[in-house]
C-alpha cells in the first residue's frame, strides 16, 4: 500500500470512529462582560501548516469549539487554522487571536499603542474574521506601566468598536493588571492566560486576578507533557478509569481555571474532552494541590 493511500484510509477510519461518538458537552465560564467562554480551548503549536490544518480539523471532530490562535505560531499556521475554521459554522466557534508586543518589542505609551494596534489589526486579516471573540496580549510590554497602558489602549479601542467580544492578557502579574486598573473606567482584562498545572497548587493567581474580574486560563496544563506519567495523577486516574493527563486537566478545571491544550492526536483530543462525567473529591483535590511533581522525564 502506498503511503498516500495508507494516509487516506487511516484518515477515513479516524473520521468514521470520530463520527460514532456523541460530542461532549463542554461547559462555559462566563467572562465579566457576560460573554460565554468554553472551558476547553484548542491551540496550535509551532507546527508546519499541514500539521496545524489536520490537527485543527481533528479538534473540531473531537468537539473543541474554542480556538486559540497565537501570533507566535507564525502566519502560515494561523492561516491554516483560519482555513479550517472558515469551513465551520462561525456561530458555534469562539476564536481568539493574539498580539506580541512584549519582550522589548515596544517602548512607552505611544509606541506600544501603535505597535499593538497594528498587530491586532493584522489578526483580523490573518484569521479572516471581521469580528473576533477575543484578542490577547501574549506578554506584558517591558518598560513599566506606561507601556502596558499603551498596549491595552489598542485592545480597548477594538473592544469598544465592537471588533472583538473580549480582550485579554497573558503572563500578566497582578501588578501589571493593576497598571490597567489604575485608569478609572478602563475595561479590565477578561482573561489572563498563565502557565498552570498540577504543581501550581500554591499559586494565588485565581484569587489575585478575581479582584479585577479577570478569569484565568491555563497554558501548558500538562506541564509540557511531564504530567502524563505522574504517579499521583495515575493513581487517582485508575479510580475513574481515566489517564493521568485527564486527571491533571480536571484538577485545573476544578481550580476554576480553564484549559488551553494542544495535540496532533485525535484520540488524545477526545480524551481531553472526556473529563466532564466525574468530579475529583475534596480529598483528591487536596492531595493534588499539595503535590510537587518531580521527574520531567518520559515527556510525551
Ligand atoms: C474549505 O472549503 C473550501 C471550499 O469548499 C475547500 O476548497 C477547502 O479545501 C476546505 N479546507 C479545509 C481545510 O477543509
Ligand atoms: C457596540 O455594541 C453596543 C451593544 O450592541 C452598542 O451599544 C454600541 O453602540 C456599539 N458601538 C459601536 C462603536 O458600534
Ligand atoms: C470555584 O468557584 C466556585 C464558584 O464561585 C467556588 O464556590 C469555589 O470555591 C471555587 N473553587 C476554587 C478552588 O477556587
Ligand atoms: C461536578 O461538579 C459540578 C460543579 O459543582 C457539577 O455541576 C456537576 O454536575 C458535577 N458532575 C458530576 C458528574 O458529579
mmCIF file of C-alpha atoms and ligand atoms in Angstrom:
data_model
loop_
_atom_site.group_PDB
_atom_site.id
_atom_site.type_symbol
_atom_site.label_atom_id
_atom_site.label_comp_id
_atom_site.label_asym_id
_atom_site.label_seq_id
_atom_site.Cartn_x
_atom_site.Cartn_y
_atom_site.Cartn_z
ATOM 1 C CA UNK A 1 0.000 0.000 0.000
ATOM 2 C CA UNK A 2 1.456 3.370 -0.911
ATOM 3 C CA UNK A 3 1.940 5.875 1.841
ATOM 4 C CA UNK A 4 -0.604 8.225 0.325
ATOM 5 C CA UNK A 5 -3.298 5.539 0.219
ATOM 6 C CA UNK A 6 -2.425 4.451 3.732
ATOM 7 C CA UNK A 7 -2.804 8.031 4.957
ATOM 8 C CA UNK A 8 -6.175 8.402 3.261
ATOM 9 C CA UNK A 9 -7.519 5.110 4.618
ATOM 10 C CA UNK A 10 -6.243 5.968 8.075
ATOM 11 C CA UNK A 11 -7.985 9.326 7.886
ATOM 12 C CA UNK A 12 -11.230 7.690 6.713
ATOM 13 C CA UNK A 13 -11.042 5.243 9.576
ATOM 14 C CA UNK A 14 -10.431 8.015 12.042
ATOM 15 C CA UNK A 15 -13.332 10.035 10.653
ATOM 16 C CA UNK A 16 -15.670 7.058 10.961
ATOM 17 C CA UNK A 17 -14.613 6.347 14.522
ATOM 18 C CA UNK A 18 -14.927 10.018 15.440
ATOM 19 C CA UNK A 19 -18.337 10.247 13.799
ATOM 20 C CA UNK A 20 -19.740 7.493 16.011
ATOM 21 C CA UNK A 21 -19.018 9.277 19.238
ATOM 22 C CA UNK A 22 -21.531 11.676 20.738
ATOM 23 C CA UNK A 23 -19.846 15.054 21.074
ATOM 24 C CA UNK A 24 -19.005 16.047 24.626
ATOM 25 C CA UNK A 25 -20.829 18.991 26.133
ATOM 26 C CA UNK A 26 -18.146 21.445 27.220
ATOM 27 C CA UNK A 27 -19.247 23.915 29.905
ATOM 28 C CA UNK A 28 -18.627 27.650 29.621
ATOM 29 C CA UNK A 29 -17.068 30.109 32.004
ATOM 30 C CA UNK A 30 -18.893 33.440 31.985
ATOM 31 C CA UNK A 31 -16.497 36.349 31.464
ATOM 32 C CA UNK A 32 -17.007 39.566 33.444
ATOM 33 C CA UNK A 33 -18.878 41.121 30.497
ATOM 34 C CA UNK A 34 -21.263 38.154 30.204
ATOM 35 C CA UNK A 35 -19.571 36.520 27.217
ATOM 36 C CA UNK A 36 -19.537 32.712 27.322
ATOM 37 C CA UNK A 37 -16.111 31.140 27.051
ATOM 38 C CA UNK A 38 -15.905 27.340 26.567
ATOM 39 C CA UNK A 39 -13.597 25.986 29.285
ATOM 40 C CA UNK A 40 -11.664 23.788 26.854
ATOM 41 C CA UNK A 41 -9.725 25.610 24.166
ATOM 42 C CA UNK A 42 -7.513 24.189 21.437
ATOM 43 C CA UNK A 43 -4.325 25.939 20.387
ATOM 44 C CA UNK A 44 -1.807 25.062 17.701
ATOM 45 C CA UNK A 45 1.871 24.904 18.500
ATOM 46 C CA UNK A 46 4.729 25.997 16.261
ATOM 47 C CA UNK A 47 3.818 23.324 13.729
ATOM 48 C CA UNK A 48 4.054 23.373 9.955
ATOM 49 C CA UNK A 49 0.860 24.464 8.247
ATOM 50 C CA UNK A 50 -0.144 20.925 7.234
ATOM 51 C CA UNK A 51 0.095 19.654 10.820
ATOM 52 C CA UNK A 52 -1.890 22.636 12.026
ATOM 53 C CA UNK A 53 -4.509 22.017 9.352
ATOM 54 C CA UNK A 54 -5.207 18.381 10.203
ATOM 55 C CA UNK A 55 -4.897 18.922 13.961
ATOM 56 C CA UNK A 56 -7.415 21.757 13.861
ATOM 57 C CA UNK A 57 -9.748 19.527 11.844
ATOM 58 C CA UNK A 58 -9.348 16.751 14.417
ATOM 59 C CA UNK A 59 -10.051 19.247 17.220
ATOM 60 C CA UNK A 60 -13.365 20.182 15.584
ATOM 61 C CA UNK A 61 -14.225 16.498 15.230
ATOM 62 C CA UNK A 62 -13.360 15.837 18.861
ATOM 63 C CA UNK A 63 -15.715 18.632 19.906
ATOM 64 C CA UNK A 64 -13.477 21.626 20.575
ATOM 65 C CA UNK A 65 -15.214 24.881 19.676
ATOM 66 C CA UNK A 66 -12.867 27.358 21.357
ATOM 67 C CA UNK A 67 -9.740 28.015 19.293
ATOM 68 C CA UNK A 68 -6.659 29.853 20.448
ATOM 69 C CA UNK A 69 -4.564 31.233 17.613
ATOM 70 C CA UNK A 70 -1.379 32.855 18.854
ATOM 71 C CA UNK A 71 0.626 35.049 16.532
ATOM 72 C CA UNK A 72 3.642 33.203 17.988
ATOM 73 C CA UNK A 73 2.851 30.090 15.885
ATOM 74 C CA UNK A 74 3.556 32.028 12.682
ATOM 75 C CA UNK A 75 1.422 33.334 9.882
ATOM 76 C CA UNK A 76 1.313 30.098 7.859
ATOM 77 C CA UNK A 77 -0.050 28.119 10.804
ATOM 78 C CA UNK A 78 -2.514 30.826 11.769
ATOM 79 C CA UNK A 79 -3.721 30.901 8.165
ATOM 80 C CA UNK A 80 -4.138 27.108 8.229
ATOM 81 C CA UNK A 81 -6.255 27.380 11.381
ATOM 82 C CA UNK A 82 -8.326 30.094 9.731
ATOM 83 C CA UNK A 83 -8.862 27.987 6.633
ATOM 84 C CA UNK A 84 -10.199 25.012 8.580
ATOM 85 C CA UNK A 85 -12.317 27.119 10.924
ATOM 86 C CA UNK A 86 -13.637 29.098 7.955
ATOM 87 C CA UNK A 87 -15.406 25.960 6.771
ATOM 88 C CA UNK A 88 -17.232 25.532 10.061
ATOM 89 C CA UNK A 89 -20.334 27.253 11.328
ATOM 90 C CA UNK A 90 -18.971 30.535 12.735
ATOM 91 C CA UNK A 91 -21.669 30.971 15.337
ATOM 92 C CA UNK A 92 -20.560 27.820 17.146
ATOM 93 C CA UNK A 93 -16.944 28.929 17.401
ATOM 94 C CA UNK A 94 -15.003 31.067 19.839
ATOM 95 C CA UNK A 95 -11.851 32.405 18.130
ATOM 96 C CA UNK A 96 -9.035 34.176 19.957
ATOM 97 C CA UNK A 97 -6.121 35.905 18.210
ATOM 98 C CA UNK A 98 -3.077 37.474 19.861
ATOM 99 C CA UNK A 99 -0.560 40.305 19.631
ATOM 100 C CA UNK A 100 3.019 40.045 20.823
ATOM 101 C CA UNK A 101 4.447 43.402 21.835
ATOM 102 C CA UNK A 102 6.277 42.056 24.894
ATOM 103 C CA UNK A 103 9.990 41.405 25.361
ATOM 104 C CA UNK A 104 11.189 44.840 24.278
ATOM 105 C CA UNK A 105 9.101 44.956 21.092
ATOM 106 C CA UNK A 106 7.728 48.364 22.090
ATOM 107 C CA UNK A 107 8.631 51.175 24.453
ATOM 108 C CA UNK A 108 6.384 53.760 26.053
ATOM 109 C CA UNK A 109 2.712 54.546 25.693
ATOM 110 C CA UNK A 110 2.582 55.808 22.105
ATOM 111 C CA UNK A 111 4.918 53.208 20.644
ATOM 112 C CA UNK A 112 3.223 50.317 22.455
ATOM 113 C CA UNK A 113 -0.201 51.602 21.423
ATOM 114 C CA UNK A 114 0.780 51.918 17.744
ATOM 115 C CA UNK A 115 2.532 48.548 17.525
ATOM 116 C CA UNK A 116 -0.192 46.706 19.420
ATOM 117 C CA UNK A 117 -2.909 48.270 17.290
ATOM 118 C CA UNK A 118 -1.092 47.291 14.100
ATOM 119 C CA UNK A 119 -0.589 43.748 15.408
ATOM 120 C CA UNK A 120 -4.209 43.406 16.419
ATOM 121 C CA UNK A 121 -5.478 44.663 13.069
ATOM 122 C CA UNK A 122 -3.205 42.103 11.394
ATOM 123 C CA UNK A 123 -5.027 39.340 13.259
ATOM 124 C CA UNK A 124 -8.316 40.168 11.560
ATOM 125 C CA UNK A 125 -6.750 39.641 8.143
ATOM 126 C CA UNK A 126 -4.676 36.551 9.006
ATOM 127 C CA UNK A 127 -7.645 34.897 10.710
ATOM 128 C CA UNK A 128 -10.065 36.140 8.024
ATOM 129 C CA UNK A 129 -12.551 37.471 10.564
ATOM 130 C CA UNK A 130 -14.409 40.778 10.842
ATOM 131 C CA UNK A 131 -15.236 40.032 14.460
ATOM 132 C CA UNK A 132 -13.018 38.109 16.851
ATOM 133 C CA UNK A 133 -14.227 36.620 20.122
ATOM 134 C CA UNK A 134 -11.074 37.583 21.977
ATOM 135 C CA UNK A 135 -7.768 39.342 21.373
ATOM 136 C CA UNK A 136 -4.970 38.666 23.830
ATOM 137 C CA UNK A 137 -1.592 40.245 24.552
ATOM 138 C CA UNK A 138 0.916 37.377 24.572
ATOM 139 C CA UNK A 139 3.182 39.250 27.013
ATOM 140 C CA UNK A 140 3.192 42.459 29.012
ATOM 141 C CA UNK A 141 5.375 45.165 27.490
ATOM 142 C CA UNK A 142 8.665 45.717 29.206
ATOM 143 C CA UNK A 143 9.190 49.290 30.357
ATOM 144 C CA UNK A 144 6.590 49.575 33.069
ATOM 145 C CA UNK A 145 3.014 50.765 33.393
ATOM 146 C CA UNK A 146 3.150 53.382 30.623
ATOM 147 C CA UNK A 147 3.985 50.754 28.030
ATOM 148 C CA UNK A 148 1.315 48.373 29.309
ATOM 149 C CA UNK A 149 -1.266 51.158 29.227
ATOM 150 C CA UNK A 150 -0.300 51.769 25.591
ATOM 151 C CA UNK A 151 -0.734 48.099 24.722
ATOM 152 C CA UNK A 152 -4.085 47.985 26.449
ATOM 153 C CA UNK A 153 -5.387 51.171 24.839
ATOM 154 C CA UNK A 154 -5.082 49.451 21.452
ATOM 155 C CA UNK A 155 -7.110 46.407 22.531
ATOM 156 C CA UNK A 156 -9.645 48.505 24.400
ATOM 157 C CA UNK A 157 -10.326 50.596 21.283
ATOM 158 C CA UNK A 158 -11.092 47.462 19.283
ATOM 159 C CA UNK A 159 -13.329 46.201 22.068
ATOM 160 C CA UNK A 160 -15.272 49.463 22.292
ATOM 161 C CA UNK A 161 -15.606 49.485 18.495
ATOM 162 C CA UNK A 162 -17.203 46.004 18.743
ATOM 163 C CA UNK A 163 -14.437 44.398 16.691
ATOM 164 C CA UNK A 164 -13.788 41.849 19.424
ATOM 165 C CA UNK A 165 -16.143 40.459 22.059
ATOM 166 C CA UNK A 166 -13.488 40.347 24.781
ATOM 167 C CA UNK A 167 -9.893 41.413 25.454
ATOM 168 C CA UNK A 168 -7.284 39.512 27.378
ATOM 169 C CA UNK A 169 -3.720 39.301 28.580
ATOM 170 C CA UNK A 170 -1.200 36.540 29.142
ATOM 171 C CA UNK A 171 1.685 36.259 31.561
ATOM 172 C CA UNK A 172 0.488 39.331 33.479
ATOM 173 C CA UNK A 173 1.259 39.651 37.198
ATOM 174 C CA UNK A 174 -1.379 41.295 39.413
ATOM 175 C CA UNK A 175 0.799 44.446 39.464
ATOM 176 C CA UNK A 176 0.728 44.559 35.688
ATOM 177 C CA UNK A 177 -3.061 44.239 35.623
ATOM 178 C CA UNK A 178 -3.110 46.978 38.251
ATOM 179 C CA UNK A 179 -1.386 49.274 35.689
ATOM 180 C CA UNK A 180 -4.562 48.947 33.617
ATOM 181 C CA UNK A 181 -6.881 49.225 36.613
ATOM 182 C CA UNK A 182 -5.221 52.489 37.701
ATOM 183 C CA UNK A 183 -7.033 54.146 34.824
ATOM 184 C CA UNK A 184 -10.609 54.605 36.082
ATOM 185 C CA UNK A 185 -13.269 53.448 33.664
ATOM 186 C CA UNK A 186 -10.940 51.161 31.778
ATOM 187 C CA UNK A 187 -12.130 47.762 30.615
ATOM 188 C CA UNK A 188 -10.279 45.234 32.736
ATOM 189 C CA UNK A 189 -8.849 42.098 31.101
ATOM 190 C CA UNK A 190 -11.485 39.409 30.724
ATOM 191 C CA UNK A 191 -8.861 36.658 30.829
ATOM 192 C CA UNK A 192 -5.249 36.118 31.847
ATOM 193 C CA UNK A 193 -3.585 33.099 30.255
ATOM 194 C CA UNK A 194 -0.915 31.691 32.571
ATOM 195 C CA UNK A 195 1.206 28.589 32.981
ATOM 196 C CA UNK A 196 -0.875 26.462 35.320
ATOM 197 C CA UNK A 197 -0.848 22.765 36.084
ATOM 198 C CA UNK A 198 -0.620 20.257 38.927
ATOM 199 C CA UNK A 199 2.385 21.547 40.870
ATOM 200 C CA UNK A 200 0.946 25.079 40.987
ATOM 201 C CA UNK A 201 -1.258 24.268 43.964
ATOM 202 C CA UNK A 202 0.126 27.209 45.928
ATOM 203 C CA UNK A 203 -0.497 29.748 43.151
ATOM 204 C CA UNK A 204 -2.859 32.555 44.127
ATOM 205 C CA UNK A 205 -3.371 33.782 40.564
ATOM 206 C CA UNK A 206 -7.066 32.823 40.502
ATOM 207 C CA UNK A 207 -7.882 34.835 43.638
ATOM 208 C CA UNK A 208 -5.491 37.672 42.698
ATOM 209 C CA UNK A 209 -6.992 38.103 39.240
ATOM 210 C CA UNK A 210 -10.567 37.705 40.526
ATOM 211 C CA UNK A 211 -10.140 41.128 42.165
ATOM 212 C CA UNK A 212 -10.072 42.542 38.636
ATOM 213 C CA UNK A 213 -12.888 40.301 37.412
ATOM 214 C CA UNK A 214 -10.232 38.548 35.322
ATOM 215 C CA UNK A 215 -10.613 34.804 34.749
ATOM 216 C CA UNK A 216 -7.594 32.536 34.348
ATOM 217 C CA UNK A 217 -6.850 30.138 31.519
ATOM 218 C CA UNK A 218 -4.027 27.589 31.756
ATOM 219 C CA UNK A 219 -1.442 27.137 29.095
ATOM 220 C CA UNK A 220 0.851 24.127 29.422
ATOM 221 C CA UNK A 221 -1.819 22.426 31.585
ATOM 222 C CA UNK A 222 0.173 19.171 31.478
ATOM 223 C CA UNK A 223 3.438 20.940 32.320
ATOM 224 C CA UNK A 224 4.805 20.434 28.810
ATOM 225 C CA UNK A 225 3.742 16.781 28.907
ATOM 226 C CA UNK A 226 5.516 15.919 32.172
ATOM 227 C CA UNK A 227 2.249 15.065 33.939
ATOM 228 C CA UNK A 228 1.221 12.274 31.550
ATOM 229 C CA UNK A 229 3.386 9.948 33.635
ATOM 230 C CA UNK A 230 2.807 11.497 37.018
ATOM 231 C CA UNK A 231 2.302 8.724 39.613
ATOM 232 C CA UNK A 232 -0.301 10.540 41.743
ATOM 233 C CA UNK A 233 -2.364 11.564 38.699
ATOM 234 C CA UNK A 234 -2.131 7.950 37.502
ATOM 235 C CA UNK A 235 -3.221 6.549 40.848
ATOM 236 C CA UNK A 236 -6.260 8.843 41.033
ATOM 237 C CA UNK A 237 -6.987 8.183 37.366
ATOM 238 C CA UNK A 238 -7.269 4.432 37.966
ATOM 239 C CA UNK A 239 -10.299 5.026 40.182
ATOM 240 C CA UNK A 240 -12.128 6.916 37.424
ATOM 241 C CA UNK A 241 -10.714 4.813 34.552
ATOM 242 C CA UNK A 242 -9.005 7.929 33.279
ATOM 243 C CA UNK A 243 -5.420 8.699 32.311
ATOM 244 C CA UNK A 244 -3.009 10.774 34.383
ATOM 245 C CA UNK A 245 -3.380 13.550 31.788
ATOM 246 C CA UNK A 246 -7.158 13.583 32.174
ATOM 247 C CA UNK A 247 -6.827 13.888 35.960
ATOM 248 C CA UNK A 248 -4.284 16.696 35.559
ATOM 249 C CA UNK A 249 -6.665 18.624 33.291
ATOM 250 C CA UNK A 250 -9.586 18.015 35.632
ATOM 251 C CA UNK A 251 -7.577 19.440 38.539
ATOM 252 C CA UNK A 252 -7.034 22.637 36.539
ATOM 253 C CA UNK A 253 -10.778 22.969 35.858
ATOM 254 C CA UNK A 254 -11.714 22.323 39.488
ATOM 255 C CA UNK A 255 -9.345 25.117 40.480
ATOM 256 C CA UNK A 256 -11.647 27.368 38.414
ATOM 257 C CA UNK A 257 -9.083 27.712 35.653
ATOM 258 C CA UNK A 258 -9.980 26.938 32.057
ATOM 259 C CA UNK A 259 -7.675 24.945 29.820
ATOM 260 C CA UNK A 260 -5.847 25.681 26.587
ATOM 261 C CA UNK A 261 -4.396 22.481 25.217
ATOM 262 C CA UNK A 262 -2.813 21.247 22.046
ATOM 263 C CA UNK A 263 -2.232 17.882 20.434
ATOM 264 C CA UNK A 264 -1.922 16.349 16.994
ATOM 265 C CA UNK A 265 -3.727 13.161 18.060
ATOM 266 C CA UNK A 266 -7.496 12.847 17.672
ATOM 267 C CA UNK A 267 -7.573 10.181 20.378
ATOM 268 C CA UNK A 268 -5.813 12.453 22.882
ATOM 269 C CA UNK A 269 -8.120 15.328 21.949
ATOM 270 C CA UNK A 270 -11.154 13.146 22.614
ATOM 271 C CA UNK A 271 -9.652 12.120 25.946
ATOM 272 C CA UNK A 272 -9.013 15.782 26.796
ATOM 273 C CA UNK A 273 -12.746 16.419 26.461
ATOM 274 C CA UNK A 274 -13.813 13.251 28.272
ATOM 275 C CA UNK A 275 -13.480 14.734 31.745
ATOM 276 C CA UNK A 276 -16.992 16.001 32.453
ATOM 277 C CA UNK A 277 -18.717 12.878 33.763
ATOM 278 C CA UNK A 278 -16.841 12.744 37.069
ATOM 279 C CA UNK A 279 -15.509 15.162 39.686
ATOM 280 C CA UNK A 280 -12.444 14.820 41.854
ATOM 281 C CA UNK A 281 -13.267 14.645 45.551
ATOM 282 C CA UNK A 282 -12.194 17.297 48.045
ATOM 283 C CA UNK A 283 -9.582 14.874 49.350
ATOM 284 C CA UNK A 284 -8.201 14.183 45.881
ATOM 285 C CA UNK A 285 -8.078 17.901 45.140
ATOM 286 C CA UNK A 286 -6.157 18.495 48.374
ATOM 287 C CA UNK A 287 -3.645 15.775 47.539
ATOM 288 C CA UNK A 288 -3.122 17.258 44.089
ATOM 289 C CA UNK A 289 -2.941 20.812 45.497
ATOM 290 C CA UNK A 290 -0.040 19.724 47.703
ATOM 291 C CA UNK A 291 1.626 17.598 45.032
ATOM 292 C CA UNK A 292 5.021 18.621 43.724
ATOM 293 C CA UNK A 293 5.702 16.547 40.597
ATOM 294 C CA UNK A 294 9.357 15.718 40.330
ATOM 295 C CA UNK A 295 10.572 13.878 37.274
ATOM 296 C CA UNK A 296 10.317 15.674 33.975
ATOM 297 C CA UNK A 297 11.474 12.504 32.241
ATOM 298 C CA UNK A 298 9.364 10.479 29.830
ATOM 299 C CA UNK A 299 7.931 13.648 28.349
ATOM 300 C CA UNK A 300 5.417 12.686 25.676
HETATM 301 C C1 LIG B 1 -12.622 24.540 2.993
HETATM 302 O O1 LIG B 1 -13.592 24.685 1.992
HETATM 303 C C2 LIG B 1 -13.051 25.039 0.726
HETATM 304 C C3 LIG B 1 -14.189 25.369 -0.214
HETATM 305 O O2 LIG B 1 -15.195 24.395 -0.108
HETATM 306 C C4 LIG B 1 -12.156 23.924 0.231
HETATM 307 O O3 LIG B 1 -11.575 24.268 -1.013
HETATM 308 C C5 LIG B 1 -11.052 23.714 1.246
HETATM 309 O O4 LIG B 1 -10.246 22.619 0.874
HETATM 310 C C6 LIG B 1 -11.610 23.473 2.620
HETATM 311 N N1 LIG B 1 -10.488 23.466 3.529
HETATM 312 C C7 LIG B 1 -10.355 22.592 4.505
HETATM 313 C C8 LIG B 1 -9.115 22.705 5.328
HETATM 314 O O5 LIG B 1 -11.185 21.744 4.757
HETATM 315 C C1 LIG B 2 -21.178 48.317 20.220
HETATM 316 O O1 LIG B 2 -22.245 47.482 20.575
HETATM 317 C C2 LIG B 2 -23.033 48.022 21.654
HETATM 318 C C3 LIG B 2 -24.028 46.974 22.067
HETATM 319 O O2 LIG B 2 -24.706 46.462 20.951
HETATM 320 C C4 LIG B 2 -23.673 49.341 21.203
HETATM 321 O O3 LIG B 2 -24.415 49.884 22.260
HETATM 322 C C5 LIG B 2 -22.572 50.301 20.785
HETATM 323 O O4 LIG B 2 -23.132 51.473 20.263
HETATM 324 C C6 LIG B 2 -21.660 49.669 19.736
HETATM 325 N N1 LIG B 2 -20.537 50.558 19.496
HETATM 326 C C7 LIG B 2 -20.111 50.866 18.274
HETATM 327 C C8 LIG B 2 -18.948 51.792 18.223
HETATM 328 O O5 LIG B 2 -20.628 50.421 17.276
HETATM 329 C C1 LIG B 3 -14.569 27.861 42.217
HETATM 330 O O1 LIG B 3 -15.674 28.731 42.076
HETATM 331 C C2 LIG B 3 -16.801 28.349 42.851
HETATM 332 C C3 LIG B 3 -17.943 29.246 42.477
HETATM 333 O O2 LIG B 3 -17.555 30.582 42.526
HETATM 334 C C4 LIG B 3 -16.413 28.416 44.322
HETATM 335 O O3 LIG B 3 -17.503 28.007 45.111
HETATM 336 C C5 LIG B 3 -15.223 27.503 44.582
HETATM 337 O O4 LIG B 3 -14.795 27.648 45.914
HETATM 338 C C6 LIG B 3 -14.077 27.832 43.648
HETATM 339 N N1 LIG B 3 -13.045 26.834 43.806
HETATM 340 C C7 LIG B 3 -11.751 27.162 43.914
HETATM 341 C C8 LIG B 3 -10.798 26.008 44.066
HETATM 342 O O5 LIG B 3 -11.344 28.302 43.863
HETATM 343 C C1 LIG B 4 -19.277 18.109 39.074
HETATM 344 O O1 LIG B 4 -19.349 19.343 39.753
HETATM 345 C C2 LIG B 4 -20.004 20.360 39.016
HETATM 346 C C3 LIG B 4 -19.827 21.668 39.744
HETATM 347 O O2 LIG B 4 -20.158 21.537 41.085
HETATM 348 C C4 LIG B 4 -21.460 19.963 38.845
HETATM 349 O O3 LIG B 4 -22.151 20.959 38.093
HETATM 350 C C5 LIG B 4 -21.525 18.656 38.100
HETATM 351 O O4 LIG B 4 -22.858 18.223 37.993
HETATM 352 C C6 LIG B 4 -20.691 17.594 38.791
HETATM 353 N N1 LIG B 4 -20.601 16.424 37.938
HETATM 354 C C7 LIG B 4 -20.764 15.190 38.376
HETATM 355 C C8 LIG B 4 -20.639 14.112 37.362
HETATM 356 O O5 LIG B 4 -20.983 14.945 39.536
#
